[in-house]
Short mmCIF file of C-alpha atoms (C1' of nucleotides) in Angstrom, two decimals:
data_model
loop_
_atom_site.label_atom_id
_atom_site.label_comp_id
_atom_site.label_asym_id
_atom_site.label_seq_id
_atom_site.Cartn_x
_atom_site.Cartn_y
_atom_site.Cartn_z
CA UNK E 27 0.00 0.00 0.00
CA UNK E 28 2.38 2.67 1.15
CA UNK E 29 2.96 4.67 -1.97
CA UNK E 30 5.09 7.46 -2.59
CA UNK E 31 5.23 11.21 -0.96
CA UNK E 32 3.46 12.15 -4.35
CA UNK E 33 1.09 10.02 -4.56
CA UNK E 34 -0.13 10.10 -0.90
CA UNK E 35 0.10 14.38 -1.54
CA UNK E 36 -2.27 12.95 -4.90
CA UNK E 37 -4.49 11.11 -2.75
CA UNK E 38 -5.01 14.26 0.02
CA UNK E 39 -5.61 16.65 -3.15
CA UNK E 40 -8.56 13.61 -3.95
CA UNK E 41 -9.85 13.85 -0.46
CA UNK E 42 -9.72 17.38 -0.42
CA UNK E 43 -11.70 17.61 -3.90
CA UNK E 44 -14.33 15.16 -2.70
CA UNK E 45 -14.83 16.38 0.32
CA UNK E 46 -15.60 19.74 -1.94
CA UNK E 47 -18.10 18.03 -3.54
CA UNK E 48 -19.88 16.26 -0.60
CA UNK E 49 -19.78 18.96 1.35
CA UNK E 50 -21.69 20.82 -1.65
CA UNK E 51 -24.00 18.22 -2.10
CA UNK E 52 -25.04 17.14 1.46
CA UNK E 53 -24.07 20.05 3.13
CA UNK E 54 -21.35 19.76 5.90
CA UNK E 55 -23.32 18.42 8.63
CA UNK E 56 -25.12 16.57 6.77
CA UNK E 57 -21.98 14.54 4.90
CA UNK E 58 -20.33 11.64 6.46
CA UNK E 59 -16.84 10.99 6.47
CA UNK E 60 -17.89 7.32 4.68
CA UNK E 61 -19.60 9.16 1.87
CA UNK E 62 -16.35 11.19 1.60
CA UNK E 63 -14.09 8.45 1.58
CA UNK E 64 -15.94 6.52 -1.47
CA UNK E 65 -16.10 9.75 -3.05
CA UNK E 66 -12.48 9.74 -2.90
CA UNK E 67 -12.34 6.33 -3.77
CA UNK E 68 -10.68 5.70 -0.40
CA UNK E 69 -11.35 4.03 3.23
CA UNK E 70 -12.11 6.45 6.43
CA UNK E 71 -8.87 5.59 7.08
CA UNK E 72 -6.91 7.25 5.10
CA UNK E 73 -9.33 10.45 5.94
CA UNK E 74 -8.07 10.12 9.19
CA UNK E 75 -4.66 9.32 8.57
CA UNK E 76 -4.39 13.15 6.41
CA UNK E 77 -7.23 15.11 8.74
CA UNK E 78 -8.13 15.03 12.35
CA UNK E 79 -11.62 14.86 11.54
CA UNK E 80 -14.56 16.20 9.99
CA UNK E 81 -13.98 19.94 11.25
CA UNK E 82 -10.05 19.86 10.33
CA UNK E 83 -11.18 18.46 7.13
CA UNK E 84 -13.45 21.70 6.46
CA UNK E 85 -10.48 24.00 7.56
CA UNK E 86 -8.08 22.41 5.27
CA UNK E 87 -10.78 23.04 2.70
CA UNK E 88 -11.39 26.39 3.27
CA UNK E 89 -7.29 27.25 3.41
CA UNK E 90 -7.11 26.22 0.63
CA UNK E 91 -8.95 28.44 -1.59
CA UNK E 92 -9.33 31.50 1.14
CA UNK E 93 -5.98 32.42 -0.11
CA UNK E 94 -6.77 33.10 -3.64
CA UNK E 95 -10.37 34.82 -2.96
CA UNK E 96 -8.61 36.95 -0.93
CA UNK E 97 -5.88 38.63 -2.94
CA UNK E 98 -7.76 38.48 -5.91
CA UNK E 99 -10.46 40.94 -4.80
CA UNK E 100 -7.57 43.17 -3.40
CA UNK E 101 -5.66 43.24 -6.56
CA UNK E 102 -5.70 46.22 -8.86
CA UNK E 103 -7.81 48.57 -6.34
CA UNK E 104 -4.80 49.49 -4.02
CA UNK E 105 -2.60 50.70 -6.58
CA UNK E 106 -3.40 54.65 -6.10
CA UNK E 107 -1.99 56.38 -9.47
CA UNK E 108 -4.89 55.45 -10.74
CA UNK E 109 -6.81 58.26 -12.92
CA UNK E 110 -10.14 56.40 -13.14
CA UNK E 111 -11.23 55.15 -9.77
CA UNK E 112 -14.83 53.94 -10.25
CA UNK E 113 -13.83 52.14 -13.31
CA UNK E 114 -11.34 50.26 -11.87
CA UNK E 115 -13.13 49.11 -9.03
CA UNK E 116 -16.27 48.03 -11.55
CA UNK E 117 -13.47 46.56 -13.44
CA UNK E 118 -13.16 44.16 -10.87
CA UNK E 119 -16.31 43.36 -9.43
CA UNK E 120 -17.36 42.17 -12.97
CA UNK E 121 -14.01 40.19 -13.38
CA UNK E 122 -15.01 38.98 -9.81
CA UNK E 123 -18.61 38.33 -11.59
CA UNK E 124 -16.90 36.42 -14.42
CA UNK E 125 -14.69 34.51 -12.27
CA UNK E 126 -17.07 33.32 -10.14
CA UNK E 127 -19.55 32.35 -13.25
CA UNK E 128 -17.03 29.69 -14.82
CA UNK E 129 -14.84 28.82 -11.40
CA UNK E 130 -16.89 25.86 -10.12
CA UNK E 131 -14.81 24.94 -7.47
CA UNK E 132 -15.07 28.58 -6.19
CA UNK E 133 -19.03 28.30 -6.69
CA UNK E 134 -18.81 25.08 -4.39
CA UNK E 135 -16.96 26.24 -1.74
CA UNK E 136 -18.80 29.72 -1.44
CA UNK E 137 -22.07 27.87 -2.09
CA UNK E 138 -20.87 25.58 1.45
CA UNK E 139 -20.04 28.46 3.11
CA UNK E 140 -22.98 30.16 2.60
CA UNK E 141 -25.31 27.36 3.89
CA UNK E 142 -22.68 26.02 6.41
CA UNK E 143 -23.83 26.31 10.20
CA UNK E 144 -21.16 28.06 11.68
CA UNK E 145 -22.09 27.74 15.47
CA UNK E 146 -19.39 25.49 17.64
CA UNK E 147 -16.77 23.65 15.99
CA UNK E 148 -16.55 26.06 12.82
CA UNK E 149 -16.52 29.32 14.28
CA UNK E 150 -13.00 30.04 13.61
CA UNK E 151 -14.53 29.88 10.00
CA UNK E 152 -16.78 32.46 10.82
CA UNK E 153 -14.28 35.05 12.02
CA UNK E 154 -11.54 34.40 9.40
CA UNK E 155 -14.82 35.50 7.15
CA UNK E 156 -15.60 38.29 8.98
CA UNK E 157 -11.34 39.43 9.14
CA UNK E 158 -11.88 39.51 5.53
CA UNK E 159 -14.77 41.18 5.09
CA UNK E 160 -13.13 43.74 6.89
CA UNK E 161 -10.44 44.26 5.23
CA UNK E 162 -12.28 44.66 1.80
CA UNK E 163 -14.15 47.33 3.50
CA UNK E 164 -11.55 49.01 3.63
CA UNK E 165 -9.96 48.87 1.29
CA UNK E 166 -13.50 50.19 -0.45
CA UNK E 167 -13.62 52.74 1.42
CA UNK E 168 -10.16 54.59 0.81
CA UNK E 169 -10.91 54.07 -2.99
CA UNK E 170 -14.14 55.49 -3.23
CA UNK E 171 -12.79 58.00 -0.83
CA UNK E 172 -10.16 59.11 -2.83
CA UNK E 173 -12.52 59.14 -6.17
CA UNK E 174 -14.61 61.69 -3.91
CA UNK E 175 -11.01 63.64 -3.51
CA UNK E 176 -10.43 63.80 -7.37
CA UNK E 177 -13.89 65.16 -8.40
CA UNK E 178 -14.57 61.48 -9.64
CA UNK E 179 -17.75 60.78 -8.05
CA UNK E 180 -20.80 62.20 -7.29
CA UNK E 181 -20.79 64.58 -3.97
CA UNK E 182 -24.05 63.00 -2.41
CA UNK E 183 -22.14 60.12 -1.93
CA UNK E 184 -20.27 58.82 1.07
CA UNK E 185 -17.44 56.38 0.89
CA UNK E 186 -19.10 54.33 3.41
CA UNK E 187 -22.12 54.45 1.68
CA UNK E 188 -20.93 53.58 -1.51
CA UNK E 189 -19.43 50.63 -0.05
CA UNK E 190 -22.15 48.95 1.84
CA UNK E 191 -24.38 49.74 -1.26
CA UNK E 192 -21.52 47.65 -3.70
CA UNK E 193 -20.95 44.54 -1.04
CA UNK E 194 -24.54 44.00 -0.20
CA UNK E 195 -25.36 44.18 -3.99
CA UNK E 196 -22.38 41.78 -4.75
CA UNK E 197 -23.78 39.67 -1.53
CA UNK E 198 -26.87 39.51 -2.37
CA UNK E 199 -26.17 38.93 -6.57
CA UNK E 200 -24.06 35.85 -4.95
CA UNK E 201 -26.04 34.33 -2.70
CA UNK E 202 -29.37 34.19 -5.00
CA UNK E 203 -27.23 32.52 -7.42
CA UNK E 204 -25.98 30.38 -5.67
CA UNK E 205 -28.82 29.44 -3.08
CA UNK E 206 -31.47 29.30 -5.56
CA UNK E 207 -29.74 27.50 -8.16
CA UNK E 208 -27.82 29.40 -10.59
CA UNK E 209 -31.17 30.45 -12.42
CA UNK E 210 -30.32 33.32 -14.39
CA UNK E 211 -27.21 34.50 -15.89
CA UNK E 212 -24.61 36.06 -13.14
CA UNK E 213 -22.22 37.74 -15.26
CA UNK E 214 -25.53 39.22 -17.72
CA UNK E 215 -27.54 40.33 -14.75
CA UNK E 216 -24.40 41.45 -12.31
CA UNK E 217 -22.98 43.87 -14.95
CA UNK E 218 -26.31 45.52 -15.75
CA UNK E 219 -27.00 45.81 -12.33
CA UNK E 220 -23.17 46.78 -11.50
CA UNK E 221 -23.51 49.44 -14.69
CA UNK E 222 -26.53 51.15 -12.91
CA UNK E 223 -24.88 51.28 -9.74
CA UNK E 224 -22.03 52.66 -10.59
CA UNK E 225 -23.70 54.87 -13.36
CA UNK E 226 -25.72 56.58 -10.48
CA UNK E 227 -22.01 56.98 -8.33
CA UNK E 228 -20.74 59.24 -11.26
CA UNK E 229 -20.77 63.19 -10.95
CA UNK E 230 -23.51 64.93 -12.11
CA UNK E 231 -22.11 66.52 -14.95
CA UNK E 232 -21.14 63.41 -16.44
CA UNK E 233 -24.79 62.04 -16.35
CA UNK O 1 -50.79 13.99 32.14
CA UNK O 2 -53.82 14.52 29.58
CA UNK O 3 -54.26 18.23 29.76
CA UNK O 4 -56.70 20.19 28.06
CA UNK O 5 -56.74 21.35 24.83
CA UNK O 6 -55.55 24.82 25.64
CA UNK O 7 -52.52 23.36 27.52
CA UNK O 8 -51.50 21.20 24.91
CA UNK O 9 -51.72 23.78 22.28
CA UNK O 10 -49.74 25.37 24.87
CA UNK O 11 -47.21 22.95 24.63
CA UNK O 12 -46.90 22.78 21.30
CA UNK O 13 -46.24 26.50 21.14
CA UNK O 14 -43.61 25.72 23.26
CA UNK O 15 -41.97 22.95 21.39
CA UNK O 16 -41.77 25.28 18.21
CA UNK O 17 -40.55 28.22 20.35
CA UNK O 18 -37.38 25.98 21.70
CA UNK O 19 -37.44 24.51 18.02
CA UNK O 20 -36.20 28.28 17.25
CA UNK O 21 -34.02 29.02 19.50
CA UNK O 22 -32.22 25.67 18.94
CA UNK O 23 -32.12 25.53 15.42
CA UNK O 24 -30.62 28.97 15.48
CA UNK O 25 -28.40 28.22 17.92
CA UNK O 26 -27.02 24.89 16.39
CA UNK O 27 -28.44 24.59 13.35
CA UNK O 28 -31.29 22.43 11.93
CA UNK O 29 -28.36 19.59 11.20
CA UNK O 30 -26.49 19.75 14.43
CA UNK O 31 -29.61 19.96 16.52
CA UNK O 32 -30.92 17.01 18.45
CA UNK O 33 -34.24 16.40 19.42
CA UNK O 34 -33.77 15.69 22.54
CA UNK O 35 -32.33 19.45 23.07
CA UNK O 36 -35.23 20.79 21.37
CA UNK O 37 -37.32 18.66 24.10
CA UNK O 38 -35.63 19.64 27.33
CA UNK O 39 -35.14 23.15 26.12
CA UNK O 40 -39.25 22.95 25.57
CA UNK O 41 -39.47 21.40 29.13
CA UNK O 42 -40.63 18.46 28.06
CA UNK O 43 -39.40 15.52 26.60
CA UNK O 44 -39.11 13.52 23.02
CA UNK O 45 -42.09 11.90 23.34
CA UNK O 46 -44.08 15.56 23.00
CA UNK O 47 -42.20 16.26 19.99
CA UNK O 48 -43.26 12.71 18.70
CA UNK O 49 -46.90 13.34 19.61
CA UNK O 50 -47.19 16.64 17.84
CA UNK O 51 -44.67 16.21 15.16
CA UNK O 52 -43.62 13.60 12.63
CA UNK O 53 -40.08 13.79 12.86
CA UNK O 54 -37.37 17.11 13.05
CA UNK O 55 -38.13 18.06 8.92
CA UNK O 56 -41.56 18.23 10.43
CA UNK O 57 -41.03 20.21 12.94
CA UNK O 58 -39.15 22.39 10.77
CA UNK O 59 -41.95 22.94 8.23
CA UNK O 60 -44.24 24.01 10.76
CA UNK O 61 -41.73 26.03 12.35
CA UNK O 62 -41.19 28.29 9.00
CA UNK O 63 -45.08 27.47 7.83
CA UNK O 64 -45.58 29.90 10.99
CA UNK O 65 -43.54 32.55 10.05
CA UNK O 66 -44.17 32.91 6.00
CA UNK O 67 -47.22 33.92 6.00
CA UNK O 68 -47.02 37.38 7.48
CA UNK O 69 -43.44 37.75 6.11
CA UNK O 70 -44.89 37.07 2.79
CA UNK O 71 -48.10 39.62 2.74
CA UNK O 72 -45.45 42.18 4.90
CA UNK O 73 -43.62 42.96 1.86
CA UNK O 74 -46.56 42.86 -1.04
CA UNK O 75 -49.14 45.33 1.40
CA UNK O 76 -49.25 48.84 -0.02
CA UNK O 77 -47.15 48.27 -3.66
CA UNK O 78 -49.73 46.81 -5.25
CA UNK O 79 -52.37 49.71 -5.27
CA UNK O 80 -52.27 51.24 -8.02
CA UNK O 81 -53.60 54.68 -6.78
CA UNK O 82 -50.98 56.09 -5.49
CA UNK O 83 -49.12 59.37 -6.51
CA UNK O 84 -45.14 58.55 -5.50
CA UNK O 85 -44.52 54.91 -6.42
CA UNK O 86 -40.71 55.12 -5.53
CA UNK O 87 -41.77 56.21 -2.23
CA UNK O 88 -43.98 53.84 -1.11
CA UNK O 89 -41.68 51.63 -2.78
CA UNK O 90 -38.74 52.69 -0.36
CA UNK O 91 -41.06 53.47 2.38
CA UNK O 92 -41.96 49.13 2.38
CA UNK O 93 -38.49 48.45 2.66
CA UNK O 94 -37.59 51.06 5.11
CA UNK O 95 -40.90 49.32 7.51
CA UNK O 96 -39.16 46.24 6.70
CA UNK O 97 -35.84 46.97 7.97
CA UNK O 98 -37.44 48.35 11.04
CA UNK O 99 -39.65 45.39 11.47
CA UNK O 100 -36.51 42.92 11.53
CA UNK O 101 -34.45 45.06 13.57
CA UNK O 102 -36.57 44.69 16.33
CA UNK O 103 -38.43 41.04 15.94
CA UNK O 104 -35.93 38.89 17.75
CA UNK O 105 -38.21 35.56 16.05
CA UNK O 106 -38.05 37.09 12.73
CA UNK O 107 -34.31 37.12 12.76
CA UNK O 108 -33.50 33.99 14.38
CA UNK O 109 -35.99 32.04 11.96
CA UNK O 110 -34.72 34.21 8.97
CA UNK O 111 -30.81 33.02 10.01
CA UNK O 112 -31.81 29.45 10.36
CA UNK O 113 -33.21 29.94 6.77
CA UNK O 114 -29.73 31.47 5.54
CA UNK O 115 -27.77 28.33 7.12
CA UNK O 116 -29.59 25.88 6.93
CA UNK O 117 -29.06 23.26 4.44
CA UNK O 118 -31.90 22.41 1.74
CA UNK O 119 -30.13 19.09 0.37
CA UNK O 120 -32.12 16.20 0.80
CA UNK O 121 -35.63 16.33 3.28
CA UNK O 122 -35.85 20.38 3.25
CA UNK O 123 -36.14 20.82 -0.50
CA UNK O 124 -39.80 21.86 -0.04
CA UNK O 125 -38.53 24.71 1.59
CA UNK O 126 -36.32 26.07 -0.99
CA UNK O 127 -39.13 25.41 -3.11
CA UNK O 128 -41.26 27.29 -1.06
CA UNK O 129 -38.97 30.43 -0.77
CA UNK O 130 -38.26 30.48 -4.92
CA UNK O 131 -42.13 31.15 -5.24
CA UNK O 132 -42.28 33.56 -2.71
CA UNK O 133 -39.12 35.38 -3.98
CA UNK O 134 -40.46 34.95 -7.72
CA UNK O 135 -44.02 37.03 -6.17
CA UNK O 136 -41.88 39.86 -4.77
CA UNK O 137 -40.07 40.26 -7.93
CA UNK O 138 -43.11 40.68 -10.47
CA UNK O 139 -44.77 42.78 -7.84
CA UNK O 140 -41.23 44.99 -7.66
CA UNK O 141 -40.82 45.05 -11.19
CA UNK O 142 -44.82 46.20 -12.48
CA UNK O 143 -44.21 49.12 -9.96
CA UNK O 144 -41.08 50.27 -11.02
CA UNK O 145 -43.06 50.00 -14.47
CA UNK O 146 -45.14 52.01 -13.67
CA UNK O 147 -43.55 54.67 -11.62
CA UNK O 148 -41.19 54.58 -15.23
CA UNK O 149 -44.43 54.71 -17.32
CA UNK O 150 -45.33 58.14 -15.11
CA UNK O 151 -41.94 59.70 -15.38
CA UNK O 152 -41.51 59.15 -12.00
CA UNK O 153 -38.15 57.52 -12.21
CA UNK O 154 -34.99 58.56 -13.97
CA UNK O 155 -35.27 56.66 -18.04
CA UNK O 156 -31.81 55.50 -17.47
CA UNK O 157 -33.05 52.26 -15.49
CA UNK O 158 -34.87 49.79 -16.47
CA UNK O 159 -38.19 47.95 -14.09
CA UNK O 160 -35.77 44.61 -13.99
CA UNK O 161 -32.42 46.08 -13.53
CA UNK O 162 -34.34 48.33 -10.15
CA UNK O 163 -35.79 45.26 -8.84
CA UNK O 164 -32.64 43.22 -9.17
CA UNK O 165 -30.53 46.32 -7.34
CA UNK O 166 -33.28 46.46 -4.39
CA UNK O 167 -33.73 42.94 -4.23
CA UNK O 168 -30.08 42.18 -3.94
CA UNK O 169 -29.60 45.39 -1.66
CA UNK O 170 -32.20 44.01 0.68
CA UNK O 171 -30.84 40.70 0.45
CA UNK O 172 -27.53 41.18 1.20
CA UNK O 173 -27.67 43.66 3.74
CA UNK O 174 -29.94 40.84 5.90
CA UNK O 175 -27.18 38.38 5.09
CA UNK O 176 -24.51 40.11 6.35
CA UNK O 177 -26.84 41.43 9.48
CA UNK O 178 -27.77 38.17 10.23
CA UNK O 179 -24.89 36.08 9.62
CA UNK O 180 -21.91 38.50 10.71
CA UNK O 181 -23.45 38.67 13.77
CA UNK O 182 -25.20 41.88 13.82
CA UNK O 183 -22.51 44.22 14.38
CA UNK O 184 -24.00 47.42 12.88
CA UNK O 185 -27.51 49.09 12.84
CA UNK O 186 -29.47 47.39 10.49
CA UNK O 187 -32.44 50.33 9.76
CA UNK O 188 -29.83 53.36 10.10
CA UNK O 189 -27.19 52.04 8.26
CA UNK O 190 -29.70 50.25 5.67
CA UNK O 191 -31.91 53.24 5.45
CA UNK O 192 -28.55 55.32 3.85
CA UNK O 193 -28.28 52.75 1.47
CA UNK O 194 -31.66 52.62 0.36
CA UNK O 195 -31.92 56.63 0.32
CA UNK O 196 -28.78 56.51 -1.94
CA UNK O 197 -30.15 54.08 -4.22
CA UNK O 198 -33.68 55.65 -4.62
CA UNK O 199 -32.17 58.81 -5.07
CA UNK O 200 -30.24 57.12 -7.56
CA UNK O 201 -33.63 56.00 -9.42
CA UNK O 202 -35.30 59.37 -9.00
CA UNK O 203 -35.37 61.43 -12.54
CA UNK O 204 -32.49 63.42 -13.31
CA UNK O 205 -34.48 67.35 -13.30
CA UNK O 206 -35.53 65.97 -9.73
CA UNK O 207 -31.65 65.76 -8.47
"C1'" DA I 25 -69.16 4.89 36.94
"C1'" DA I 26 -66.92 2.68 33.35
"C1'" DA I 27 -64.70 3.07 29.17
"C1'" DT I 28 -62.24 5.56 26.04
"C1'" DT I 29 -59.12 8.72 24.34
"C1'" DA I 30 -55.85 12.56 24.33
"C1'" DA I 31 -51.32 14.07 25.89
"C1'" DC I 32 -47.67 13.09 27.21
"C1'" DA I 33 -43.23 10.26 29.81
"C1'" DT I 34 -40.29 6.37 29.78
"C1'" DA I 35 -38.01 2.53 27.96
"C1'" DC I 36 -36.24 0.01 24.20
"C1'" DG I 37 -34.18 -1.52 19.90
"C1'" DA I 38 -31.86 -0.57 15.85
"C1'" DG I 39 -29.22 1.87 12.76
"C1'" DT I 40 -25.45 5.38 12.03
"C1'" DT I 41 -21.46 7.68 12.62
"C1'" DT I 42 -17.39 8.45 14.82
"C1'" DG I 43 -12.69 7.71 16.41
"C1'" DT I 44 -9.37 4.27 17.33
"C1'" DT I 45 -6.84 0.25 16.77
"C1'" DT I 46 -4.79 -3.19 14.39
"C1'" DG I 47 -2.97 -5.17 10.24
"C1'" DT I 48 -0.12 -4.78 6.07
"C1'" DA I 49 2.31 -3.71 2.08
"C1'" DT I 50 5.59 -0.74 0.32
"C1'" DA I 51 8.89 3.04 0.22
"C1'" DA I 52 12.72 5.07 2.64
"C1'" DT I 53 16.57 4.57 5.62
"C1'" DT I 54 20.71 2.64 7.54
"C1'" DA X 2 19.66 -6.54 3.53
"C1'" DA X 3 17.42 -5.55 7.44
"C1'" DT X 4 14.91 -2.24 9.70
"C1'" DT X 5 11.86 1.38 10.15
"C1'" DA X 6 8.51 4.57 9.08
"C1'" DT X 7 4.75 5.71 6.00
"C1'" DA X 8 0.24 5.36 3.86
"C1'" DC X 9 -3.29 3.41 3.92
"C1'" DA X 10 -7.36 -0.69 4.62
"C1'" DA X 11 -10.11 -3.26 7.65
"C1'" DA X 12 -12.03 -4.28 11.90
"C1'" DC X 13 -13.79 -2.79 16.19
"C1'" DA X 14 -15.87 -0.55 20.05
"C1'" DA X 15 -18.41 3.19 21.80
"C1'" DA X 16 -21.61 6.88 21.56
"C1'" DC X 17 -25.22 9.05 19.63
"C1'" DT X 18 -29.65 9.62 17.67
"C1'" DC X 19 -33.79 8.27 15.91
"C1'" DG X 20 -38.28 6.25 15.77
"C1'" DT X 21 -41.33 3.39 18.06
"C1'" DA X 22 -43.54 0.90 21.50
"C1'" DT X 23 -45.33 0.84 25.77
"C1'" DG X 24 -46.83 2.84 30.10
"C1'" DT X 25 -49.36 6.44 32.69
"C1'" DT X 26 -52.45 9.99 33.91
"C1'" DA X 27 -56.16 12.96 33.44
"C1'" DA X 28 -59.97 14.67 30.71
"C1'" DT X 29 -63.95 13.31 28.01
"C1'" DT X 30 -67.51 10.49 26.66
"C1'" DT X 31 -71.27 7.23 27.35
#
DNA sequence: AAATTAACATACGAGTTTGTTTGTATAATT
DNA sequence: AATTATACAAACAAACTCGTATGTTAATTT
């Protein structure tokens, strides 16, 4: 049986990716480590011999796309000699949009976390969440502050404002997608709606 | 044992209360029903007399919530007599915000909805909440038809393209209310947003 | 007053799921 | 070449949970 480093690293990657799928399908109370395994096309044992359990399974899971979700909504925004502001950050909520549409690993795992129950074991889940959350906030913020700064954006506006207004549309564009079953187009749909919003953030001369 | 009517009604009352607060505290799939029972005061074998099994219980459970949640949000849109559509529009939403800021059942049956897990026995429910959602969106989009139709709303947007915004608005503020724990004050804050965004809508001589 | 039935409590059996332990074959090490 | 550690599979024991079956009491009916 005992195989090579590789192929034991293969093996945790195939754990990994069926407990993705499981978890998506079941939900991750709902999943049992035996339907995982045969997923896999493993035993429980060799779950147990590469996770703790259930929980650590989840975290390793969640590791290991947080990292990527995370820098890629950061990207592109911080850079500050930027001349068009509001573009760029449209830019990338609709490459977020377009990402997210063809990404289905990314549509699994945000689809999980969305319906996960986070109360008890996965609470450290929750508040690596909410860190991020955070963190794109405000990073929001300073941009669409700044774009007020450079004449950019329409004075009735707040930064903070602006910002809740753009994450609870994204949040909300995401989650009925993804909750109630991918039903219309997301890209299609999120850039009309994103083109509005943003079209109503623009100065008033430029309307 | 053999109360009267009243009482057992009582009890039932009861066991749907606890059903709340436990679901919401560990989730429909993590919840036993024995806690359900001695959180009720009483023990499985109430549950088994006035329920079927937990999916049961959970039916009724949101069965006794939907329907005023459902007629909540379609009161006042659909006459047709009124003057300032996008007002009463925003006006419904603003009553809304206020209404869940305050009902403590409302919220905890509303984040048991947004966690819980519709694979498998609570399909129905999904089911249930497309329909619903599919209502508020014909009723959202005929009156921002109309209000367009009366030049009461800037020719920029479209009736879909303002529902979607709202809807997603709406939606994702709750999420983020619900599931983040609260941390921020869900009719001020929510109330900016939405005066933004129906300013936003409002024709452009009218800004 | 006797019988019946509603509204539970208690006890029981059975099926799952979990975590651990043991076995084992193979790669790595010495 | 012998040993050891690794990467699992298979077996096992324990706990948990569910649904049901049975018991019990009080209200209701006859």
């Amino acid at each position: 049986m005992r195989r090579t480093k590789a192929e034991a690293e293969e093996t945790r990657q195939n754990i990994l990716c069926a407990a993705e799928r499981v978890f998506f399908e079941k939900g991750v109370a709902n999943a049992t480590m035996e339907e995982v395994a045969s997923a896999a096309g493993v035993t429980r044992g060799a779950i147990y011999w590469h996770f703790a359990n259930k929980t650590d399974l989840f975290l390793e899971l969640y590791n290991a796309v947080k990292i990527p979700q995370e820098d890629m909504v950061a990207r592109d925004i911080e850079t500050d000699q930027c001349e068009d502001i509001l573009g760029d950050i449209e830019r990338v909520a609709s490459d977020w949009l377009d990402v997210m549409s063809v990404d289905e690993q990314r549509q699994r795992v945000f689809a999980i976390l969305l319906r996960c129950d986070y109360a008890g074991d996965l609470s450290p889940v929750l508040e690596r969440q909410q860190e991020v959350d955070e963190h794109h906030t405000k990073i929001l913020t300073t941009a669409f502050g700044r774009a007020l700064n450079r004449g950019q954006m329409d004075r009735r506006w707040t930064p903070e404002a602006a910002t809740n207004l753009l994450k609870w549309t994204m949040q909300g564009l995401c989650s009925e997608w993804l909750l109630f079953g991918r039903r219309f187009d997301l890209p299609v749909e999120g850039k009309k709606g994103l083109r509005q919003l943003f079209s109503s953030f623009q100065p008033a001369e430029g309307r």
